[in-house]
Amino acid sequence: MKFDPIPTHLKVCVVGAGNMGADHIKRLARRIVGAEMTAAIDADLSRAKKAVEGIPSATALADLGQALEREDVDAVLIAAPGPLHKDMLLQVLQRDLPILCEKPMTPDAASSWEVLEAEQKLGLKRIQVGFMRRFDAEYQRLRGLITSGELGDLLMLHCSHRNPGTRREFTNEMLITDSVAHEFDAVRYLTGQEIKNVQVRLGRATRYAQSGQHDPQQVLFETESGVLVDVEIFVNAQFGYQVTTEAVFEKGIVNIGEDRGPYVHTAGRWGGQITPGFVERFRSAYDAEVQSWVDAAKRGEVGGPTAWDGYVTAACCEAGVIAQRSGERVEVSLKSKPGIYGEQLLPGRT
Ligand code: ISE
């Protein structure tokens, strides 16, 4: 095994130098403690070169295979497009290196299950999946309130997830698989329960959607103990980026995600700035996520959501896409959880 269990600096290779990959490259080079950015990979080599400009320790490459041959790669962060993840994950697992894989782990439940099987052959967890909301301070506080029971039982969650716009290739299914994927994981994280079923309602649509998209959509789901969740997914909302949750308890209401920065009074006006996108909105959560991955990787562990969480979200998304097409309520079907992924996240009240 090439991986030294406790290297002082984890030498990290980032695959994919697009929006998210380039952001992680900067983060690893400038803000993460105990890591060194050594290689950036992109099929478009000029993009990889641009992403590592000003980072002397990092080389730009066009192919993951080349990077895995190098002595200066201890761990891999995958931020390439989702459909490429499965092959990359299997390739890195063969080298038994720690992986942080951006969501979706893979685009469907069957391919996620193949990845799980490959990981189980190693006998330990190597993959952390990039559900960064679990590292957001407000989500963590809300989870604490749910587990402590101090406001009574959680009854409902009202979520909104708004993006300013989408690229042309963002399909109607991606409203579920790329965007609502976060709510599936966040609800599992908050409640400690699995999601039983999903339904999608399509109402009046914005004229600003890309062709083929019906936007916004209302996605409804139910957890094992009957907590009802409604999600407004609106990916061409024009005004900025916004992700909020209102939690309804027996003895109170909790709101998170108001995202209010400094409130300025000047020149006869008052107000603040709306964050433009997810990179800015969740910057601290991404920092905490990557730091946790690096720290855990040095101990030979995983520091966040696992491949099991990636698989479950893929299964929820699959049910969501069927629900989107049929308008019916669709049950989420899951295989049993393999032993290496441990217990249920939290003991939910039944
Ligand atoms: C994007 O891929 C993300 O992960 C963002 O967090 C989400 O808000 C956006 O809708 C997705 O397309």
mmCIF file of N, CA and C in Angstrom, residues 175 201-206 209 214-218 232-236:
data_model
loop_
_atom_site.group_PDB
_atom_site.id
_atom_site.type_symbol
_atom_site.label_atom_id
_atom_site.label_comp_id
_atom_site.label_asym_id
_atom_site.label_seq_id
_atom_site.Cartn_x
_atom_site.Cartn_y
_atom_site.Cartn_z
ATOM 1 N N LEU A 175 -32.929 18.796 -11.843
ATOM 2 C CA LEU A 175 -33.508 19.532 -10.703
ATOM 3 C C LEU A 175 -33.562 18.600 -9.494
ATOM 4 N N ARG A 201 -44.732 17.685 -7.669
ATOM 5 C CA ARG A 201 -45.864 18.414 -8.272
ATOM 6 C C ARG A 201 -45.321 19.519 -9.160
ATOM 7 N N LEU A 202 -45.924 19.642 -10.336
ATOM 8 C CA LEU A 202 -45.502 20.672 -11.287
ATOM 9 C C LEU A 202 -46.634 21.686 -11.409
ATOM 10 N N GLY A 203 -46.324 22.935 -11.146
ATOM 11 C CA GLY A 203 -47.367 23.967 -11.247
ATOM 12 C C GLY A 203 -47.008 24.966 -12.322
ATOM 13 N N ARG A 204 -47.313 26.214 -12.044
ATOM 14 C CA ARG A 204 -47.003 27.249 -13.021
ATOM 15 C C ARG A 204 -45.486 27.398 -13.138
ATOM 16 N N ALA A 205 -44.999 27.542 -14.378
ATOM 17 C CA ALA A 205 -43.543 27.553 -14.589
ATOM 18 C C ALA A 205 -43.059 28.939 -14.995
ATOM 19 N N THR A 206 -41.783 29.204 -14.657
ATOM 20 C CA THR A 206 -41.174 30.481 -15.049
ATOM 21 C C THR A 206 -40.824 30.482 -16.540
ATOM 22 N N ALA A 209 -36.869 29.436 -17.567
ATOM 23 C CA ALA A 209 -36.271 28.085 -17.519
ATOM 24 C C ALA A 209 -35.575 27.773 -18.845
ATOM 25 N N HIS A 214 -38.996 22.121 -16.390
ATOM 26 C CA HIS A 214 -40.200 22.689 -15.782
ATOM 27 C C HIS A 214 -39.742 23.239 -14.439
ATOM 28 N N ASP A 215 -39.787 24.531 -14.268
ATOM 29 C CA ASP A 215 -39.170 25.162 -13.101
ATOM 30 C C ASP A 215 -40.082 26.274 -12.590
ATOM 31 N N PRO A 216 -40.395 26.353 -11.304
ATOM 32 C CA PRO A 216 -39.974 25.505 -10.193
ATOM 33 C C PRO A 216 -40.811 24.221 -10.089
ATOM 34 N N GLN A 217 -40.388 23.341 -9.145
ATOM 35 C CA GLN A 217 -41.141 22.118 -8.847
ATOM 36 C C GLN A 217 -41.288 22.004 -7.330
ATOM 37 N N GLN A 218 -42.338 21.303 -6.940
ATOM 38 C CA GLN A 218 -42.523 21.069 -5.497
ATOM 39 C C GLN A 218 -42.292 19.579 -5.248
ATOM 40 N N GLU A 232 -39.260 23.395 -2.234
ATOM 41 C CA GLU A 232 -39.445 24.171 -3.470
ATOM 42 C C GLU A 232 -38.085 24.186 -4.145
ATOM 43 N N ILE A 233 -37.979 23.553 -5.319
ATOM 44 C CA ILE A 233 -36.727 23.640 -6.070
ATOM 45 C C ILE A 233 -36.978 24.578 -7.236
ATOM 46 N N PHE A 234 -36.169 25.633 -7.279
ATOM 47 C CA PHE A 234 -36.375 26.699 -8.271
ATOM 48 C C PHE A 234 -34.984 27.098 -8.762
ATOM 49 N N VAL A 235 -34.597 26.556 -9.920
ATOM 50 C CA VAL A 235 -33.194 26.698 -10.324
ATOM 51 C C VAL A 235 -32.921 27.863 -11.281
ATOM 52 N N ASN A 236 -33.976 28.593 -11.641
ATOM 53 C CA ASN A 236 -33.769 29.790 -12.492
ATOM 54 C C ASN A 236 -34.441 30.994 -11.830
#
